[in-house]
XYZ file of N, CA, C and O in Angstrom:
520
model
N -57.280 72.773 -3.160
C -56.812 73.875 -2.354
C -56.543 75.071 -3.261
O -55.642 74.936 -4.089
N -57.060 75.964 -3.223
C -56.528 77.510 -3.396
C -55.161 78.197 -3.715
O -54.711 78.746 -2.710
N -54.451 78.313 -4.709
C -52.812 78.597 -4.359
C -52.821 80.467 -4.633
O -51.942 81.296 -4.398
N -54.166 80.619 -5.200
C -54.245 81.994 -5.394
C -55.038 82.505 -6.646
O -55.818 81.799 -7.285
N -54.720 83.936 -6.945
C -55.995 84.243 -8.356
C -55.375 83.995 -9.334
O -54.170 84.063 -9.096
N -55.669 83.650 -10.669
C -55.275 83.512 -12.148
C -55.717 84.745 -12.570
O -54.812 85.177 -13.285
N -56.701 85.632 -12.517
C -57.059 87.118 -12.695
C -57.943 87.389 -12.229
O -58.738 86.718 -11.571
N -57.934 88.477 -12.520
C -59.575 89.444 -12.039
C -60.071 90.256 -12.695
O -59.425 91.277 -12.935
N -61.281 90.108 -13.175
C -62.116 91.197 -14.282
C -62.635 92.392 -13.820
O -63.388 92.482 -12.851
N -62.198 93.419 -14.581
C -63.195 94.562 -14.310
C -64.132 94.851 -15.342
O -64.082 94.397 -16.486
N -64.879 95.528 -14.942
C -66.263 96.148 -16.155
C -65.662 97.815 -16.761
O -65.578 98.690 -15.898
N -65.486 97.980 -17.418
C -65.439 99.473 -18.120
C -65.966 100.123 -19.016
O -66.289 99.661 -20.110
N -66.144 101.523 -18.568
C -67.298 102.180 -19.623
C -66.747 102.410 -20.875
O -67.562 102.531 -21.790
N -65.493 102.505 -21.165
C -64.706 102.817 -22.197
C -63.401 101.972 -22.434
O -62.357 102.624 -22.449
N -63.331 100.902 -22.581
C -62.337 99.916 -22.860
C -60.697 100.225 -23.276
O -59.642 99.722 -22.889
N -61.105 101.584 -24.511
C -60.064 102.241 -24.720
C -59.315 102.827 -23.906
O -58.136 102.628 -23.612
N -60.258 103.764 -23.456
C -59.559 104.645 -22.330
C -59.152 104.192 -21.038
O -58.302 104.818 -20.406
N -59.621 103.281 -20.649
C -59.280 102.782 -19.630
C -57.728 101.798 -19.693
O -56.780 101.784 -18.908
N -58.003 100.933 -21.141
C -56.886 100.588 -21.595
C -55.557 101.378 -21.505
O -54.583 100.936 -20.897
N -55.571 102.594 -22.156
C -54.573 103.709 -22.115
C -54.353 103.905 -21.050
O -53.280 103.443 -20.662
N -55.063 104.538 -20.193
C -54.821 104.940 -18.855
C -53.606 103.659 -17.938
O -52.468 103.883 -17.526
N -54.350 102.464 -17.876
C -53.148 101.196 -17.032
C -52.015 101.025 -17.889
O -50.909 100.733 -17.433
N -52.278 101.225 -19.337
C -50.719 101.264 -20.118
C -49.832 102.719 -19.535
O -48.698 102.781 -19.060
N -50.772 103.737 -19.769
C -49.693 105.105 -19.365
C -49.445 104.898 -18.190
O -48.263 104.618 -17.992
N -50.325 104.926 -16.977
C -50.130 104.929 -15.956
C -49.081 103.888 -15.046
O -48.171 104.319 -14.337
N -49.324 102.811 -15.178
C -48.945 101.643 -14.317
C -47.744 100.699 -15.345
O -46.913 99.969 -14.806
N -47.805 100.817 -16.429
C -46.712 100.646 -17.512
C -48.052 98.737 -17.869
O -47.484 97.674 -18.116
N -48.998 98.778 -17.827
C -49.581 97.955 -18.460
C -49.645 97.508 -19.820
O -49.957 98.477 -20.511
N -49.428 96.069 -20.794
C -49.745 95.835 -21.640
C -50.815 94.744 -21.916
O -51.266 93.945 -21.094
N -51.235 94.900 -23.642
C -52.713 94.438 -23.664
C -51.936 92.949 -24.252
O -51.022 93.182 -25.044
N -52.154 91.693 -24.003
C -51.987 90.219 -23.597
C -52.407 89.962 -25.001
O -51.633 89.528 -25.854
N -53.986 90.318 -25.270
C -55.064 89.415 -26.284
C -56.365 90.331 -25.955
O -56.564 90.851 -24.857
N -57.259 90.451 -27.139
C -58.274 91.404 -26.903
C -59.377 90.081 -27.749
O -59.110 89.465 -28.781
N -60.567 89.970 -26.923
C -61.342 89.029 -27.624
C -63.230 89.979 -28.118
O -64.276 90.358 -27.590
N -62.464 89.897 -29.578
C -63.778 90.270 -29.667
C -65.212 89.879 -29.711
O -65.540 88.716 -29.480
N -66.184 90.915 -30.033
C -68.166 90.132 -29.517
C -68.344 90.622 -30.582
O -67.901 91.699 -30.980
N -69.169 89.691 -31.272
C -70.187 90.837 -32.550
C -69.269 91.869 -33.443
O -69.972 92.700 -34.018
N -67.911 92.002 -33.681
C -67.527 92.433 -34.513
C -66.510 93.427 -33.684
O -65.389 93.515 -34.186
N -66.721 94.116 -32.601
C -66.428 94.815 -31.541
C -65.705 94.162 -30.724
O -65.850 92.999 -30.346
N -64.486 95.327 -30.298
C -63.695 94.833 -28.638
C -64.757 94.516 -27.816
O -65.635 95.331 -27.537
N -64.730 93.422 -27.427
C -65.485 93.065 -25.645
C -64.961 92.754 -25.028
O -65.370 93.341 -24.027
N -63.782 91.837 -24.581
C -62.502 92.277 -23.516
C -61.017 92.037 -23.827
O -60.557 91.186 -24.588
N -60.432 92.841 -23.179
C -58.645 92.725 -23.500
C -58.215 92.255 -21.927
O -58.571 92.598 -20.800
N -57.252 91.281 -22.483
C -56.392 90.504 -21.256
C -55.420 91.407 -21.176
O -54.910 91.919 -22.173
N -55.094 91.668 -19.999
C -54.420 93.009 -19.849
C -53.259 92.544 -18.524
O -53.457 92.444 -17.313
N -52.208 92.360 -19.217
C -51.169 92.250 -17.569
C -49.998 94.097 -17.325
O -49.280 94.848 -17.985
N -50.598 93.919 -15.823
C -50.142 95.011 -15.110
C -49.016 94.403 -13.870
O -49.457 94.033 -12.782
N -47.838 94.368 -14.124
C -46.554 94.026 -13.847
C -46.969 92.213 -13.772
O -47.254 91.618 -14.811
N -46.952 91.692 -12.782
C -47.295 89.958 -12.470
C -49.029 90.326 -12.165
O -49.371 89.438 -11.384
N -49.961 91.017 -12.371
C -51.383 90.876 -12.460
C -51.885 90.584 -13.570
O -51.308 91.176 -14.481
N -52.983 89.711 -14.014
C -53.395 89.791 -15.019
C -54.885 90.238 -14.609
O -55.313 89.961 -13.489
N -55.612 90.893 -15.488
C -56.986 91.737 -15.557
C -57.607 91.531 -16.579
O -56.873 91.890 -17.500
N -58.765 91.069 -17.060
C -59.281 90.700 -17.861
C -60.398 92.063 -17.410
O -60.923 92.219 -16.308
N -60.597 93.234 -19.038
C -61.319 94.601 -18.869
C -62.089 93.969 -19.818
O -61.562 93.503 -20.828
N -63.647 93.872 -19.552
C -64.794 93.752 -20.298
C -65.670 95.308 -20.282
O -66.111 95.854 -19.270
N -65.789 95.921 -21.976
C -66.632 96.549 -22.428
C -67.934 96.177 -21.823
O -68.634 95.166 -21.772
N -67.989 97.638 -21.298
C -69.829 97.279 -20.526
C -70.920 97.076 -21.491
O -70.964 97.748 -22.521
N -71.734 96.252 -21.233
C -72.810 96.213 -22.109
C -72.276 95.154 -23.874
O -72.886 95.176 -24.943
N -70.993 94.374 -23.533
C -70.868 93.954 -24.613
C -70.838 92.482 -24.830
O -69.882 91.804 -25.206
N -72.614 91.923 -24.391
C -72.845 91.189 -24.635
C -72.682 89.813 -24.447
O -73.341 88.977 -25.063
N -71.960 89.592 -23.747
C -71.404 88.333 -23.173
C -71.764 88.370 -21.821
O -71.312 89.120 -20.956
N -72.480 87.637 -21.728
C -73.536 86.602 -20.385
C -72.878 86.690 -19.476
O -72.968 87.508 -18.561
N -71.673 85.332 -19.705
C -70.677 85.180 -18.456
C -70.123 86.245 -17.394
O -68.951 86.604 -17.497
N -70.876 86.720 -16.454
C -70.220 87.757 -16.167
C -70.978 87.915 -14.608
O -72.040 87.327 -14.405
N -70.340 88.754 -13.544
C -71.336 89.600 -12.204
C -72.341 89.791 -12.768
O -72.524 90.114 -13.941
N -73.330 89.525 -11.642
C -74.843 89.823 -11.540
C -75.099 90.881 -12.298
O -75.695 90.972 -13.371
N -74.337 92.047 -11.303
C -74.371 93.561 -12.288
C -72.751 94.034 -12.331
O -72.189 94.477 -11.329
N -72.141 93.889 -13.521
C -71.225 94.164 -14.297
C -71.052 95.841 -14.070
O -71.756 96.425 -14.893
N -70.381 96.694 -13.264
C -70.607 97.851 -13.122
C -69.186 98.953 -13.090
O -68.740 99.108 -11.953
N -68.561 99.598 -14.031
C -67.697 100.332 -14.154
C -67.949 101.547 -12.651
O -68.800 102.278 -12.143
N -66.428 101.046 -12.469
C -66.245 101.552 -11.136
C -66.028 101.263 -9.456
O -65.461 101.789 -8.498
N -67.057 99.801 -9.835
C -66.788 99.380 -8.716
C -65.899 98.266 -8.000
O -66.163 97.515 -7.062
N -64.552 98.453 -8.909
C -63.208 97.359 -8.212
C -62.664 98.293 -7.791
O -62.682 99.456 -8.193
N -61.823 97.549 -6.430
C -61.025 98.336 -5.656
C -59.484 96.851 -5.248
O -59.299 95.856 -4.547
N -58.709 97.802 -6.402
C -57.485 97.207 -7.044
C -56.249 97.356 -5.744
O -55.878 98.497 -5.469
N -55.803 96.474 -5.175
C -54.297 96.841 -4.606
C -53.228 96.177 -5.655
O -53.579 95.169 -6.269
N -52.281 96.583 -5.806
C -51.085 96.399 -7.059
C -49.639 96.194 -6.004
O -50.027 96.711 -4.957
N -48.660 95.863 -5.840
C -47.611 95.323 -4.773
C -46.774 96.539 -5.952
O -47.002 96.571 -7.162
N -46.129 97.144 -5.461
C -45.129 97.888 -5.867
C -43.722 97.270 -5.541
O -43.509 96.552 -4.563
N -42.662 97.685 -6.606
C -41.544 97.245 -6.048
C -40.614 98.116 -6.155
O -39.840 98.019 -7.107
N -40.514 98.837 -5.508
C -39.656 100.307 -5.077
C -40.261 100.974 -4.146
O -41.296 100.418 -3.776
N -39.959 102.201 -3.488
C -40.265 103.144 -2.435
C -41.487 103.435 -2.834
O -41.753 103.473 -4.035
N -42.811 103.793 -1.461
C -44.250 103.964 -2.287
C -43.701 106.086 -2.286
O -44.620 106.889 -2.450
N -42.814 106.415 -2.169
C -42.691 108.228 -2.977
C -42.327 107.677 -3.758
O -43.319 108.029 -4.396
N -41.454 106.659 -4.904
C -41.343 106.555 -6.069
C -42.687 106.323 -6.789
O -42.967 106.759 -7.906
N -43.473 105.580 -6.001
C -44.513 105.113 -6.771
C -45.354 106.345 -6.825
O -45.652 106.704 -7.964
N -45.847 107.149 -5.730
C -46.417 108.701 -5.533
C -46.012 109.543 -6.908
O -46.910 109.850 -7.693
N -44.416 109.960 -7.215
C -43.864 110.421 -8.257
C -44.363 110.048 -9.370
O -44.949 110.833 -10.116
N -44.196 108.802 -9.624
C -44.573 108.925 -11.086
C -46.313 108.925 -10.945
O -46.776 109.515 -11.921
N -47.128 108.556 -10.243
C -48.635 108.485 -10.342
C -48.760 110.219 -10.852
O -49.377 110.712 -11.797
N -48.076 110.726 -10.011
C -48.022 112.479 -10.001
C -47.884 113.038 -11.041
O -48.582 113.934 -11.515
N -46.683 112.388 -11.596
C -46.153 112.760 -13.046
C -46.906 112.818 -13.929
O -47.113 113.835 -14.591
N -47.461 111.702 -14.095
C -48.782 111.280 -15.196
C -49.997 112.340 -15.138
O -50.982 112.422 -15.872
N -49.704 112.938 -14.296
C -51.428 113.669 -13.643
C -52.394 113.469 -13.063
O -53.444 114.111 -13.040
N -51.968 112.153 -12.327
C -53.063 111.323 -11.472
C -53.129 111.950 -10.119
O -52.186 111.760 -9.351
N -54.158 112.687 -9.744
C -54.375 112.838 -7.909
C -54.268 112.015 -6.832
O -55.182 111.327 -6.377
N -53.145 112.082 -6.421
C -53.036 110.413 -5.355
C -54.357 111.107 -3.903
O -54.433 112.335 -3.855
N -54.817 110.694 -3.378
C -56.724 110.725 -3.334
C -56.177 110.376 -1.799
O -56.762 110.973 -0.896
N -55.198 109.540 -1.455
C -54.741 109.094 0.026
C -53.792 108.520 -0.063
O -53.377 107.921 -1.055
N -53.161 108.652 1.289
C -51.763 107.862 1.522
C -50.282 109.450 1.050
O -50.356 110.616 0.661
N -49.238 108.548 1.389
C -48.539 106.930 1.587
C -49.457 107.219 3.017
O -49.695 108.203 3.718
N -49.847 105.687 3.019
C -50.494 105.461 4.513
C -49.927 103.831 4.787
O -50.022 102.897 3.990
N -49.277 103.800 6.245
C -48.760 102.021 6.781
C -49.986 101.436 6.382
O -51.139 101.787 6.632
N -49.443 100.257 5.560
C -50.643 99.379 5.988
C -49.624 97.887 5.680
O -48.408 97.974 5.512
N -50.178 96.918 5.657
C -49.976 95.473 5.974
C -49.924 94.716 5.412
O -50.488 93.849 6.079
N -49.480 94.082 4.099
C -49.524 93.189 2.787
C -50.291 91.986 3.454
O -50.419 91.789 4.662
N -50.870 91.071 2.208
C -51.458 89.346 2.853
C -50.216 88.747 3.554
O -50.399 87.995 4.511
N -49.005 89.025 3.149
C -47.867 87.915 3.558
C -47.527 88.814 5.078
O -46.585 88.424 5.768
N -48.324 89.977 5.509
C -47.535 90.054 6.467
C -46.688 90.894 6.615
O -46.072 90.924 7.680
N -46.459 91.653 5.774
C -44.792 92.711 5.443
C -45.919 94.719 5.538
O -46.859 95.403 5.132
N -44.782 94.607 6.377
C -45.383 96.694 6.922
C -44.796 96.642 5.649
O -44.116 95.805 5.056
N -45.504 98.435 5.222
C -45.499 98.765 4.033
C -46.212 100.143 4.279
O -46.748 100.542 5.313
N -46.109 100.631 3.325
C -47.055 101.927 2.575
C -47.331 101.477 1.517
O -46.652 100.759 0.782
N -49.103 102.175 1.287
C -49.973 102.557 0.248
C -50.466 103.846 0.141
O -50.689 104.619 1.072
N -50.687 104.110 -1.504
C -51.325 105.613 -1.736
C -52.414 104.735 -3.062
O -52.446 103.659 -3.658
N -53.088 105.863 -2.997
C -54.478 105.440 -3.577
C -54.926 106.693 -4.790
O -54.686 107.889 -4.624
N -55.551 106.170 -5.894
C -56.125 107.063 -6.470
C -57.222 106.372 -7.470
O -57.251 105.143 -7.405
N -57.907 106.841 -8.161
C -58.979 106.130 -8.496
C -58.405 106.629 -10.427
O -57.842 107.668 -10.772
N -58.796 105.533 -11.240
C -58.602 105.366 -12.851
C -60.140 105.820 -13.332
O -61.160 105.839 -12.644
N -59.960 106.200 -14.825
C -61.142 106.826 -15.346
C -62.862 106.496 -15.035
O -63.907 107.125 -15.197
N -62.539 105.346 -14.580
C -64.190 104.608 -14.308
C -64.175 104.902 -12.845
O -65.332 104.861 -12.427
N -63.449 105.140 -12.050
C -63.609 105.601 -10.478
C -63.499 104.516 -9.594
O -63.912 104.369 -8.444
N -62.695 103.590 -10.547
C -62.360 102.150 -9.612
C -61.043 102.456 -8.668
O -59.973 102.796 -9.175
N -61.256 102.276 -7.005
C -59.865 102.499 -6.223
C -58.710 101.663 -6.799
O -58.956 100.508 -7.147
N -57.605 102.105 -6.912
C -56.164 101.716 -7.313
C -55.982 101.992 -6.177
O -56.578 102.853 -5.529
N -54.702 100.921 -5.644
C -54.174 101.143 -4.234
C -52.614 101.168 -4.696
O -52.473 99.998 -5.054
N -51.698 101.632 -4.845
C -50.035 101.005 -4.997
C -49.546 100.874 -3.486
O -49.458 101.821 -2.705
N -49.205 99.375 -3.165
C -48.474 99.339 -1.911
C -47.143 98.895 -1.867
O -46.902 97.798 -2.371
N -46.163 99.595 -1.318
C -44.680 98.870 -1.216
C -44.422 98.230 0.121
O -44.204 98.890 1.137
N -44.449 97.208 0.088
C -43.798 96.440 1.439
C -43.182 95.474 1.558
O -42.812 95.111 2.674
């Protein structure tokens, strides 16, 4: 049976920057970074109770989506405070919140608000409080 995810990988065009960005932004730190060929090819990356495993595009390691493609995850993150606190600081940072606060509905069931904005590779970030 299923109890839930252990992580989820994204593809990124720039490992660094993208790195920086979920550390500045979302208060993310890097876990373990495993390198390929001499080079970063991915950092285990936990973003509050998420863990994200960010693989360097093109760096060589098989195991992976059909097509491995920066940009195309679309992230919801559970906030735990008011989603205008969460709006504020996205704001602060210089991030364009893109939509929202908009109601929407957690898996467990709980009304809430989300606002949305997209990270350097143009992958949707959702922050929802509910």
């Amino acid at each position: 049976m299923i109890s839930g995810f252990d992580h989820v990988a994204i593809t990124a065009s720039d490992l660094d920057a993208i790195c920086n960005f979920y550390g500045d932004v979302l208060g993310a730190r890097i876990d373990a970074e495993y390198p390929w060929n001499g080079r970063p090819a991915v950092r285990r990356v936990f973003v509050g109770g998420a863990l994200l495993n960010i693989h360097q595009q093109g760096n060589g390691i098989d195991l992976v989506a059909r097509t491995p493609t920066p940009g195309a995850a679309d992230l919801c993150f559970r906030w735990d405070g008011t989603i205008e606190g969460a709006q504020a600081l996205i704001e602060a940072k210089g991030v364009t919140v893109i939509e929202g606060p908009a109601p929407r509905t957690s898996h467990d069931g709980k009304r809430g608000a989300s606002i949305y904005f997209n990270d350097p590779d143009g992958n949707l970030i959702e922050l929802m409080a509910a």
